[in-house]
Short mmCIF file of C-alpha atoms in Angstrom, two decimals:
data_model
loop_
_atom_site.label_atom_id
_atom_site.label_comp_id
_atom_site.label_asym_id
_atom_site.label_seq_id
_atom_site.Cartn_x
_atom_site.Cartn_y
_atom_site.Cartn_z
CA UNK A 1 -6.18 -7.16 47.94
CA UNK A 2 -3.69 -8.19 44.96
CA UNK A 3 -0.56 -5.83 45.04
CA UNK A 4 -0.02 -3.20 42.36
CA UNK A 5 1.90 -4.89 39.43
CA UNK A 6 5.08 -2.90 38.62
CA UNK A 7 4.76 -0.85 35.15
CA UNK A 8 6.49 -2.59 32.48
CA UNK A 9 8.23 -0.13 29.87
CA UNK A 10 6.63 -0.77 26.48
CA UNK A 11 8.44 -0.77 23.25
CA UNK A 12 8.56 -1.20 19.54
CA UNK A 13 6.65 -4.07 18.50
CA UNK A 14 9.58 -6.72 17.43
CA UNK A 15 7.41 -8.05 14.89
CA UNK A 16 8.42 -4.71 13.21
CA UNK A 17 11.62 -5.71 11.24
CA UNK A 18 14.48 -2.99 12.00
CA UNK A 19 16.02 -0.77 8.90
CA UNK A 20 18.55 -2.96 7.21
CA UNK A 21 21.34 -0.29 7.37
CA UNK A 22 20.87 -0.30 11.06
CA UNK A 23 24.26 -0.84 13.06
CA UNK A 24 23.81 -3.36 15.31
CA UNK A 25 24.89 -2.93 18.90
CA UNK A 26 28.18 -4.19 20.17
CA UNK A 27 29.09 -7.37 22.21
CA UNK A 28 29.09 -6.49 25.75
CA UNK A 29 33.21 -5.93 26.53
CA UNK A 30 34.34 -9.25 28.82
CA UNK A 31 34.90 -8.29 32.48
CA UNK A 32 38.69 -7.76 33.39
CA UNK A 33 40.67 -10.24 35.17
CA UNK A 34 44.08 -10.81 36.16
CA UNK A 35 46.66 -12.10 33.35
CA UNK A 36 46.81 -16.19 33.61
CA UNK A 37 50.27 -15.45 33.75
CA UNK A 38 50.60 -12.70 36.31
CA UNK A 39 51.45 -13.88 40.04
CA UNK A 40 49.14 -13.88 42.68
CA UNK A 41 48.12 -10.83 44.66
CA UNK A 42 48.44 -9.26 40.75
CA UNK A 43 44.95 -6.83 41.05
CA UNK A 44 42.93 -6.74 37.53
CA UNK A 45 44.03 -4.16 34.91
CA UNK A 46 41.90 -1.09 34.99
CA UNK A 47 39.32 -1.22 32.42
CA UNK A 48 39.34 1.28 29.03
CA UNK A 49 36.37 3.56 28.72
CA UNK A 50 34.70 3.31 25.11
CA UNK A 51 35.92 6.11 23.57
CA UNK A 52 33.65 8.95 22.56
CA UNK A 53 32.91 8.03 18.78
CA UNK A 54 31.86 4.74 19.56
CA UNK A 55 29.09 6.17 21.40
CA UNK A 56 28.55 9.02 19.32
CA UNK A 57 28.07 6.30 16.45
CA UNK A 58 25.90 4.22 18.15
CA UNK A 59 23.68 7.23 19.09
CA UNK A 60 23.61 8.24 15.17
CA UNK A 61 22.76 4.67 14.32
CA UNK A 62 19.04 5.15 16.30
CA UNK A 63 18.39 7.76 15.18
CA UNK A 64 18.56 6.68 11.66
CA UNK A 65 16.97 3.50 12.84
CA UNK A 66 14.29 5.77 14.16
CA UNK A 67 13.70 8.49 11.45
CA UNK A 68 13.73 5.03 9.09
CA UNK A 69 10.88 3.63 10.50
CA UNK A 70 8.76 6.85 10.87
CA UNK A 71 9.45 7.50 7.40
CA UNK A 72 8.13 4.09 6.19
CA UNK A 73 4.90 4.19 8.44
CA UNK A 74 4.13 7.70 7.33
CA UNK A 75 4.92 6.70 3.47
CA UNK A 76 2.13 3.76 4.51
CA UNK A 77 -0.18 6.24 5.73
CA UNK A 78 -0.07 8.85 2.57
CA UNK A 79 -0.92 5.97 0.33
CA UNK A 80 -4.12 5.29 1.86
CA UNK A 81 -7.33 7.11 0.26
CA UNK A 82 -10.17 6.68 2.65
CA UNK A 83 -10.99 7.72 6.23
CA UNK A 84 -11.61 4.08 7.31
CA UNK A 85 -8.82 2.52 5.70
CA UNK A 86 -6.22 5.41 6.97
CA UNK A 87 -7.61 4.70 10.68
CA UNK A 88 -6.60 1.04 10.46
CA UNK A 89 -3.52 1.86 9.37
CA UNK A 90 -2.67 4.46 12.01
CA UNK A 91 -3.93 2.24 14.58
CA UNK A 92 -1.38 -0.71 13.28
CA UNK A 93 0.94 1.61 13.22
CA UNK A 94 0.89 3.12 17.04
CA UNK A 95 0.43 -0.57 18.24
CA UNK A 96 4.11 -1.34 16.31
CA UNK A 97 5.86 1.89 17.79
CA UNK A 98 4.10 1.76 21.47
CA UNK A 99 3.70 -2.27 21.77
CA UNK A 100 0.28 -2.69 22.24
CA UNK A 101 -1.62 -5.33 20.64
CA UNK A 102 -4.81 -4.07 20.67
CA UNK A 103 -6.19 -0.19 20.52
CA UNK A 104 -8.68 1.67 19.09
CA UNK A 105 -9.44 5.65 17.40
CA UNK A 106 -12.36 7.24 18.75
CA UNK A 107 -12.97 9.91 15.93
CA UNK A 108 -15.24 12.79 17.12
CA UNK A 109 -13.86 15.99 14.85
CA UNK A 110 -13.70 19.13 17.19
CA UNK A 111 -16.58 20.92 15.10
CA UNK A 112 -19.24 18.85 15.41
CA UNK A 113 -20.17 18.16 11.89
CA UNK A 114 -18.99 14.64 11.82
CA UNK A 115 -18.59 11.75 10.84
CA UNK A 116 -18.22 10.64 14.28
CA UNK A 117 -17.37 6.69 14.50
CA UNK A 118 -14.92 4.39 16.80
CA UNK A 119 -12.36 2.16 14.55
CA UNK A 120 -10.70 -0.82 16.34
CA UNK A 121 -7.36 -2.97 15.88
CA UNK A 122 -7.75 -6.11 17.17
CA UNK A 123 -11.33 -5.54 18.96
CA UNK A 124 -13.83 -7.30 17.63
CA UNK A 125 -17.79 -5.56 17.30
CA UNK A 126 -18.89 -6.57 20.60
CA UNK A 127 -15.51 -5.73 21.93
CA UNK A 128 -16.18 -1.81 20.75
CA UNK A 129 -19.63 -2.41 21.59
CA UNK A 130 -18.31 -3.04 25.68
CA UNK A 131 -15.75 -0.24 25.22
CA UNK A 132 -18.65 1.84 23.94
CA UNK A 133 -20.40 1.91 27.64
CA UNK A 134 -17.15 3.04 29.42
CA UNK A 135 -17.41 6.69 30.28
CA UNK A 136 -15.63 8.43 27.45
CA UNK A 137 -13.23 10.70 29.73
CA UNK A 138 -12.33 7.06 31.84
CA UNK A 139 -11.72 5.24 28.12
CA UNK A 140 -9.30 8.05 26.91
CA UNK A 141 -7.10 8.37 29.71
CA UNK A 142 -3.88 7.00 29.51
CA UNK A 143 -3.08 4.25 32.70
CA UNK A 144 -0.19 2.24 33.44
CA UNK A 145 -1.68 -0.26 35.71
CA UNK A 146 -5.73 0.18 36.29
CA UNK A 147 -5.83 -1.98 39.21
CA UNK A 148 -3.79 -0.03 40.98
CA UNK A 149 -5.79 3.12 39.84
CA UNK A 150 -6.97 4.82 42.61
CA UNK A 151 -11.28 5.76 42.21
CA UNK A 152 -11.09 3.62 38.64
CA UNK A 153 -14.27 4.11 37.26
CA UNK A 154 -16.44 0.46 37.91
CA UNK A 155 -17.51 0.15 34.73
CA UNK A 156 -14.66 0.67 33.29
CA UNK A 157 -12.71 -2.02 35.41
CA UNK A 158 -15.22 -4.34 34.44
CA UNK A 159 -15.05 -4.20 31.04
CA UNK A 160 -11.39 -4.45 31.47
CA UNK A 161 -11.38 -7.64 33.43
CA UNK A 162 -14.07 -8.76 30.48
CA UNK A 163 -11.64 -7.88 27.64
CA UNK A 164 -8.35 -9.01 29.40
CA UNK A 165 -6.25 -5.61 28.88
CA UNK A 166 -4.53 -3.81 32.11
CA UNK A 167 -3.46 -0.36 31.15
CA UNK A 168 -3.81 1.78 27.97
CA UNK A 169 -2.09 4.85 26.68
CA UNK A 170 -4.33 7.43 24.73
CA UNK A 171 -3.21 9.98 22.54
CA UNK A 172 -5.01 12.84 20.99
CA UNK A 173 -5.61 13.32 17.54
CA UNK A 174 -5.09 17.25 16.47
CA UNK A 175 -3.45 19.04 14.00
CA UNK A 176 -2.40 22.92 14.93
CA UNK A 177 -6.28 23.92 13.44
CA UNK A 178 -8.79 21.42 14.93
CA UNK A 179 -9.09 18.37 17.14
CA UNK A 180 -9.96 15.08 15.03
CA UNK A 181 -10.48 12.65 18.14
CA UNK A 182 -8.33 10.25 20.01
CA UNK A 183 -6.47 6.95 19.69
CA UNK A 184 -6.01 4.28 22.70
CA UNK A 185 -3.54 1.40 22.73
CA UNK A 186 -4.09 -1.18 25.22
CA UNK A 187 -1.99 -3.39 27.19
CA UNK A 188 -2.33 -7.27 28.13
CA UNK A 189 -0.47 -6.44 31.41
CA UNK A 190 0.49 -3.30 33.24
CA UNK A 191 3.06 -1.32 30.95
CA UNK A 192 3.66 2.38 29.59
CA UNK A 193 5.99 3.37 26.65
CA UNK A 194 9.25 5.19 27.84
CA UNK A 195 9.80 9.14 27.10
CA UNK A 196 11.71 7.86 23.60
CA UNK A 197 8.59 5.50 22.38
CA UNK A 198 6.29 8.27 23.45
CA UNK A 199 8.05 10.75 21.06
CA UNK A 200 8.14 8.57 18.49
CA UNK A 201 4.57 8.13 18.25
CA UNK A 202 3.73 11.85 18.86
CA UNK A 203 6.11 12.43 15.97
CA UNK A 204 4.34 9.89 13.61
CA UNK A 205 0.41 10.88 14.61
CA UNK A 206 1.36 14.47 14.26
CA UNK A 207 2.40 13.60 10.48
CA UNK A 208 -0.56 11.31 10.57
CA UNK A 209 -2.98 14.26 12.00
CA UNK A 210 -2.46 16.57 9.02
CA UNK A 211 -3.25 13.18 5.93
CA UNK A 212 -6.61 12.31 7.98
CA UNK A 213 -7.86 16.15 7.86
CA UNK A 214 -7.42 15.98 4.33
CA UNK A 215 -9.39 12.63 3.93
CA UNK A 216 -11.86 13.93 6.53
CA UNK A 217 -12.39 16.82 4.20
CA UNK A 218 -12.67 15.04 0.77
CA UNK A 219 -15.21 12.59 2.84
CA UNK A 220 -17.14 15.40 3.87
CA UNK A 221 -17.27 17.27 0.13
CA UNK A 222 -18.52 14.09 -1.69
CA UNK A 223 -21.23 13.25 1.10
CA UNK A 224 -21.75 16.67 0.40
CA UNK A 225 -21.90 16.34 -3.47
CA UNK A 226 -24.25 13.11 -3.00
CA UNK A 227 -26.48 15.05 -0.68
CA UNK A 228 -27.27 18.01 -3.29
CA UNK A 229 -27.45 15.65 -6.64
CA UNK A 230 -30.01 12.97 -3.95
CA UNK A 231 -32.33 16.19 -3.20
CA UNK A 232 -32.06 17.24 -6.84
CA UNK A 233 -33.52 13.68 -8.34
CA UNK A 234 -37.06 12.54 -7.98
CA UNK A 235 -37.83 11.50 -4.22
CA UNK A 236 -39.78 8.46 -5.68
CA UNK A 237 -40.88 6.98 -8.66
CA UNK A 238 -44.36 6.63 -9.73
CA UNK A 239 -46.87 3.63 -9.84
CA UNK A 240 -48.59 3.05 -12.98
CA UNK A 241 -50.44 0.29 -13.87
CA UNK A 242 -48.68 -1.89 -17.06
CA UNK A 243 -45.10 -0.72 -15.76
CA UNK A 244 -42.83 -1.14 -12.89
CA UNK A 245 -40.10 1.25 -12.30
CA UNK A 246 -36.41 1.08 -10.59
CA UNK A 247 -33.52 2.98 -10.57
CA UNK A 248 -29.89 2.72 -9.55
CA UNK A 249 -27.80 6.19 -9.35
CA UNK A 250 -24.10 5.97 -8.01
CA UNK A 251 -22.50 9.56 -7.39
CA UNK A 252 -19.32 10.44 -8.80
CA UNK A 253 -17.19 13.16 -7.69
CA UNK A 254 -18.08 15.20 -11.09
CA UNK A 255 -21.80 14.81 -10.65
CA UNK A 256 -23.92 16.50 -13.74
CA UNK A 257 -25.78 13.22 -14.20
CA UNK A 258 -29.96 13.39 -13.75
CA UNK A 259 -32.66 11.00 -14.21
CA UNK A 260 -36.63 11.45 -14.03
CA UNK A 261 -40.21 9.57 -14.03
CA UNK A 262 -43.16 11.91 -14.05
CA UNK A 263 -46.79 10.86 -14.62
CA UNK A 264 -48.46 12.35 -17.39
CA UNK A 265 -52.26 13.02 -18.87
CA UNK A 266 -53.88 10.28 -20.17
CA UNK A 267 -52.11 7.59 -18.02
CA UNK A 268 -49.05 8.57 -20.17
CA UNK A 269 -45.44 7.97 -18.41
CA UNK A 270 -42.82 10.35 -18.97
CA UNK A 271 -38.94 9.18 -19.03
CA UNK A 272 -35.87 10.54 -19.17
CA UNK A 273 -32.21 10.58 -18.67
CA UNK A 274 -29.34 12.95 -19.40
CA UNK A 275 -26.03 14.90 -18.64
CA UNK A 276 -24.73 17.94 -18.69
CA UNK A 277 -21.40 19.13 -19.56
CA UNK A 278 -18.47 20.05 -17.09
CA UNK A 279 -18.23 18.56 -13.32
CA UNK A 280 -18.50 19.65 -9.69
CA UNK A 281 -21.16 21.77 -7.78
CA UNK A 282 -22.32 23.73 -11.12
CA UNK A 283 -22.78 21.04 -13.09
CA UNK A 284 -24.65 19.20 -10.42
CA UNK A 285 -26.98 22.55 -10.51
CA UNK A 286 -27.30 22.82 -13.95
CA UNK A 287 -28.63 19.20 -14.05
CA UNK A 288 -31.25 20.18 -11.35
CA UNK A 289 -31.82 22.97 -13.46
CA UNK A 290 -32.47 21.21 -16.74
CA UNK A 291 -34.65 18.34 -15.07
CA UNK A 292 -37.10 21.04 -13.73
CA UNK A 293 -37.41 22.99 -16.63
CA UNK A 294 -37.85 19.20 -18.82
CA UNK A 295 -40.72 18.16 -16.47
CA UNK A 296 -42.30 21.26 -17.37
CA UNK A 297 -42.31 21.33 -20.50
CA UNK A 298 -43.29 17.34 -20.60
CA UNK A 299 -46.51 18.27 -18.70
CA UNK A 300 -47.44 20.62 -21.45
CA UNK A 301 -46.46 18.28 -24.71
CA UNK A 302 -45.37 15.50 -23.86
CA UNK A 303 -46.59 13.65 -26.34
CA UNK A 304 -43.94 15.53 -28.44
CA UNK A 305 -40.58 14.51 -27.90
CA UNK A 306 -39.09 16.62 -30.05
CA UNK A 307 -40.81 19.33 -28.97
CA UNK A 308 -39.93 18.97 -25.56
CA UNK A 309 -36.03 18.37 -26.54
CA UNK A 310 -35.78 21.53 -28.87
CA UNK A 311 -37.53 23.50 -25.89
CA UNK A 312 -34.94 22.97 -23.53
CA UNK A 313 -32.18 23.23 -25.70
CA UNK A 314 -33.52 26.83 -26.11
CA UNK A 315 -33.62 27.25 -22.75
CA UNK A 316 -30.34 25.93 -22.81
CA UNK A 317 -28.65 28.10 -25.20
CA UNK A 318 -30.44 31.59 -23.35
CA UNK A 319 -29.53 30.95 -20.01
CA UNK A 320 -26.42 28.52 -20.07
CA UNK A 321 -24.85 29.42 -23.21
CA UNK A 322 -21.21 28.10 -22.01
CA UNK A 323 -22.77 24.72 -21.37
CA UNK A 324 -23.92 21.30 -23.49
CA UNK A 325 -26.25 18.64 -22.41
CA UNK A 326 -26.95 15.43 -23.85
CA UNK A 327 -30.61 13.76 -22.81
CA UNK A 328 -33.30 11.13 -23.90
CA UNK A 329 -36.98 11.60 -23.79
CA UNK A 330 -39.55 8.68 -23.66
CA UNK A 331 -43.26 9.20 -23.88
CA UNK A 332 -44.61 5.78 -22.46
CA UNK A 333 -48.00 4.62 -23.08
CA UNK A 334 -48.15 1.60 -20.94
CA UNK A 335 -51.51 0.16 -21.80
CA UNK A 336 -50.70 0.50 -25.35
CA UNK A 337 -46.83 -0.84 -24.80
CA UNK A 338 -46.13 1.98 -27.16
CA UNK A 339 -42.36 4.37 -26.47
CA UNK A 340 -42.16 7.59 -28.92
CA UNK A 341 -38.41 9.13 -27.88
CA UNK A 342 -36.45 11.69 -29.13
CA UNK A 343 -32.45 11.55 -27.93
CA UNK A 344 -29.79 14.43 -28.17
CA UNK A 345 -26.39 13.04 -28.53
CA UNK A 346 -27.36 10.80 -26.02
CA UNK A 347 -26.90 6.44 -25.78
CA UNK A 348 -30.08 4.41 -26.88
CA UNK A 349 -32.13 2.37 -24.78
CA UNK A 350 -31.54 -1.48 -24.19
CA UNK A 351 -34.42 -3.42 -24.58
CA UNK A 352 -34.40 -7.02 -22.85
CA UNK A 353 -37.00 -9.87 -22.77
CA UNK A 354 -37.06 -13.46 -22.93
CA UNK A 355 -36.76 -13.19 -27.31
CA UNK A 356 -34.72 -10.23 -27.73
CA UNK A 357 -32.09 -7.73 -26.49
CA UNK A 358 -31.60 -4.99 -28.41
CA UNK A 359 -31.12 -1.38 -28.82
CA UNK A 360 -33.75 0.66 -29.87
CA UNK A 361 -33.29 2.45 -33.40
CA UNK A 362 -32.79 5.82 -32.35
CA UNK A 363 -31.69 9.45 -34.99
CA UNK A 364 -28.01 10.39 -34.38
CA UNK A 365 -28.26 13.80 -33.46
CA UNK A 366 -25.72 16.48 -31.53
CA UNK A 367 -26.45 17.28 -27.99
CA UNK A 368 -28.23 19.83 -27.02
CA UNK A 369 -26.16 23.49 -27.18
CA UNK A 370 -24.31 22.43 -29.84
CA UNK A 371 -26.23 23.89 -32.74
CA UNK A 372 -27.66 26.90 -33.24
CA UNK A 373 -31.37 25.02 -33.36
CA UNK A 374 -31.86 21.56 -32.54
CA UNK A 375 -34.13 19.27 -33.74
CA UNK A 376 -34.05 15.79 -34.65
CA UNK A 377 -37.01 13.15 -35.76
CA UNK A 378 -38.27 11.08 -32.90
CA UNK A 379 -38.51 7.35 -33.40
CA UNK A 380 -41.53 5.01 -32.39
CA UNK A 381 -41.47 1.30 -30.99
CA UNK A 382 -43.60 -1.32 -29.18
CA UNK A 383 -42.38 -2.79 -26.14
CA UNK A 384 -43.05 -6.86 -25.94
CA UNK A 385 -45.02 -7.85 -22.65
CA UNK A 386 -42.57 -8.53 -19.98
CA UNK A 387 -39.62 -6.86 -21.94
CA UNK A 388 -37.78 -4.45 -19.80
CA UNK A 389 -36.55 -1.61 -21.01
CA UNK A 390 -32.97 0.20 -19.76
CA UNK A 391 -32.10 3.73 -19.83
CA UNK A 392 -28.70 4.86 -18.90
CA UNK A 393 -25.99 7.92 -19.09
CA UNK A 394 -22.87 7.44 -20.59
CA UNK A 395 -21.26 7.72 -17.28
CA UNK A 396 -21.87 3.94 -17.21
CA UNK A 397 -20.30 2.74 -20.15
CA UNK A 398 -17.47 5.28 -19.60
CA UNK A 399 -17.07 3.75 -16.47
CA UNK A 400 -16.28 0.21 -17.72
CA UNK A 401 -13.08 1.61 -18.93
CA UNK A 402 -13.60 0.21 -22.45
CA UNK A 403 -14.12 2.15 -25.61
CA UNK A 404 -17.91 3.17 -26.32
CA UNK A 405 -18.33 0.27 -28.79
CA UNK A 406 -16.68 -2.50 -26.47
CA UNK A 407 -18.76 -1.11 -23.21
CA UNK A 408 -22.28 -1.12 -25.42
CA UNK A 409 -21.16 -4.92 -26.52
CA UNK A 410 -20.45 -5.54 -23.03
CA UNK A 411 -23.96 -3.76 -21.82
CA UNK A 412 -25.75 -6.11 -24.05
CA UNK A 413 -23.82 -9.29 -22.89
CA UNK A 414 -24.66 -8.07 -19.25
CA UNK A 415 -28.43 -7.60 -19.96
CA UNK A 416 -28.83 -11.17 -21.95
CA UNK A 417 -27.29 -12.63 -18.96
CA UNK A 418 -29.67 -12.04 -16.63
CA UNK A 419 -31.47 -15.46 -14.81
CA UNK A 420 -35.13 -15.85 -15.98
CA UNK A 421 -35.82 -15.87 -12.51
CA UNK A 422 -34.89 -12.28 -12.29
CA UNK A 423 -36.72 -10.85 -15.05
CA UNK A 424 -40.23 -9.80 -13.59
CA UNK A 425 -38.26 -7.52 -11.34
CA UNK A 426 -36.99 -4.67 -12.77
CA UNK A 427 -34.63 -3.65 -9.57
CA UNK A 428 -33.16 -7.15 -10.16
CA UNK A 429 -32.48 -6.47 -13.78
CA UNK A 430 -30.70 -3.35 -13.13
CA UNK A 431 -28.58 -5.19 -9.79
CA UNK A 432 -27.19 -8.10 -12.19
CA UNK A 433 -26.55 -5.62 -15.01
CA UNK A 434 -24.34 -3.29 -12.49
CA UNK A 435 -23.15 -6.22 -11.31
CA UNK A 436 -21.90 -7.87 -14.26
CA UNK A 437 -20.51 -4.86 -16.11
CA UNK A 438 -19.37 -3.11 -12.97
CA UNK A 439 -17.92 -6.11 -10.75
CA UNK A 440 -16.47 -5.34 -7.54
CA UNK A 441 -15.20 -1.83 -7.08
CA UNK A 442 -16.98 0.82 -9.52
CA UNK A 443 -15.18 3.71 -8.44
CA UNK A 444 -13.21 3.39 -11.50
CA UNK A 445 -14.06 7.06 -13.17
CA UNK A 446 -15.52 10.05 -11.49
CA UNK A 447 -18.27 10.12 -14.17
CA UNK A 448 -21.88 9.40 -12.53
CA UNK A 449 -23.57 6.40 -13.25
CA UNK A 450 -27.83 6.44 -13.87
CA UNK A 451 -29.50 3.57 -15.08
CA UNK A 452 -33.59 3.28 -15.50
CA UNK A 453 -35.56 0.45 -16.19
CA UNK A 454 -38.60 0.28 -17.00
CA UNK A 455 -40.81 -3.14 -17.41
CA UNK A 456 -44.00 -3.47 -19.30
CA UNK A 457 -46.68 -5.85 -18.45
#
């Protein structure tokens, strides 16, 4: 049997530079001898204590030292904006003030409605996936030296040996309202902060606690958000022969935005876009609201634009009077390639084909709510076989952070740029158009983004 190792005392990561303004220690004080001048049998002069403010200084020193490098963690932490991002860095963090090089945050909030995931720092996927199959209460223990643990779990000490680490220290993740999980640093050999090390990092994941309930809260409410505007939409879109059909919807936090496909008599296609004025859970409603009552009234004459339009915008002004929408309405008669739309202060549609791309001619009208009665004549066009054609809310030219004229150039450049290849497939139309005018990142607006397309045969 291998003796127990002895604990080593962990510490502050060196590779975490210390505060500039921090004093640094004092030379050790030579030992006392006898003068080279004094005669023999002379005994050594009686050392000086340091005297009291020395020590008083150096103890003011760490703590500076101390509150200085809490301070900058925590100002690390508070800049971060999403749950993922803010575990990494709390994780990075602990490993600097405890010593560790590797650890990991099991996040399980205390009431149950999730998300519940397991974030590592410096653990790879399988290495989680290993940790994954140690018994929870074993993992999140904290243990100077587990092969000296008496009744370690097996498991556990194999998965150990298979990762290489020799002791961990867990620490639980709470604020004074609800428990958010826990957070383990391990050890490449036996070791265990000291009672100073362990304060500092209860004093920095306290801090830390309270910024990840916020972001687990603003997680929650836009899953939320996403949730309600996903059930409001259409579930799927419909087959008809002479068009294909795909759709791209990305959720802002103001939400308002709706989109919809319906079959109609006479293998007639009805499609439509639009957006509704204000942000948040009652606009996300109202847009529910307005799609319903437009299918309706698209099943009874559709072949009316106008009709339809100046419906809802009576509907509108009876039961939402502090509200304005904007929308489009397309009548689509595939086998005839044949669009008759009616907008209300809303974008026109893009077409796109191998010989054009251009928008449709559409009336400049007000949106809907606006006027006291709307109406406004519809227009009438013939789509070009294999021509696609896009509709969209203003969310995503908004969203390009250009003015409306720029982002519609821009819209256009994106659509005439997409690959031949890619033009039979509508989905793949709309992915290179997002793409192109949206690179990277879109989260650059809280408006919602909807675009349609729709390609004839």
């Amino acid at each position: 049997m291998n003796a127990p190792h002895p604990p080593k005392v962990a510490g502050i990561d060196p590779t975490v530079p210390p505060p500039t303004h921090t004093v640094p220690p004092a030379p050790p004080a030579p030992e006392a001898g006898p003068a080279p001048d004094a005669p023999a049998g002379t005994p050594p002069p009686v050392a000086v204590p340091e005297a009291p403010g020395s020590l008083l200084q150096d103890r003011l020193a760490g703590w500076v030292s101390d509150l200085t490098t809490l301070h900058e963690l925590t100002e690390r932490m508070c800049r971060t904006s999403a749950l993922d991002t803010a575990l990494e860095e709390l994780l990075r963090a602990g490993a600097a003030l405890v010593g560790a090089r590797r650890g990991l945050v099991v996040w399980e909030p205390g009431d149950g409605l999730g998300p519940r995931t397991t974030v590592g720092h410096g653990l790879g996927r399988a290495d989680l996936g290993h940790l994954e199959t140690v018994p929870r209460e074993a993992l999140l223990t904290s243990t100077a030296d587990l092969l000296a643990e008496p009744g370690l779990d097996p498991r556990h000490r194999e998965v150990a040996a298979r990762l290489g680490y020799a002791a961990g220290h867990a620490v639980p993740l709470a604020t004074d309202d609800a428990r958010l999980g826990t957070a383990v640093w391990l050890y490449d050999e036996p070791a265990a902060p000291d009672e100073h090390h362990r304060h500092l990092i209860g004093r920095y994941l306290r801090q830390a606690a309270e910024h990840l309930a916020l972001l687990l809260e603003v997680e929650r409410t836009r899953a939320y958000a996403a949730t309600l505007t996903g059930e409001l939409l259409p579930s799927r879109l419909p087959r008809l022969p002479g068009v294909q059909l795909a759709v791209r919807h990305r959720t802002g936090p103001r939400g308002g935005d709706w989109y919809d496909a319906l079959p109609l008599p006479d293998a007639a296609l009805g499609l439509s876009v639009g957006s509704v004025t204000g942000g948040g859970p009652g606009a996300v409603a109202a847009a529910g609201r307005l799609r319903a009552s437009l299918r309706a009234y698209a099943v009874m004459e559709g072949e009316d634009p106008v009709a339809v339009l100046s419906d809802l915008e009576l509907l509108l002004r009876l039961t939402e009077p502090a509200r304005s929408a904007t929308a489009l309405f397309a009548y689509c008669e595939p086998g005839a390639r044949r669009i008759t739309l009616a907008g209300a202060g809303h974008s026109p549609p893009l077409l796109t084909g191998e010989r054009r791309t251009e928008y449709a001619e559409t009336s400049l009208s007000a949106p809907l709510g606006m006027l006291a009665c709307w109406e406004a004549p519809s227009v009438e066009f013939r789509v070009e076989p294999g021509e696609t054609v896009l509709l969209y809310t203003d969310g995503l030219l908004r969203r390009t952070g250009e003015t409306m004229d720029r982002a519609c150039a821009r819209l256009r450049s994106a659509a005439v740029s997409v690959p031949r290849a890619l033009r039979g497939d509508p989905g793949a139309v709309a992915d290179h158009v997002l793409a192109t005018l949206l690179p990277g990142d879109t989260a650059r607006g809280d408006e919602d983004v909807v675009l349609l397309a729709a390609r004839f045969g």
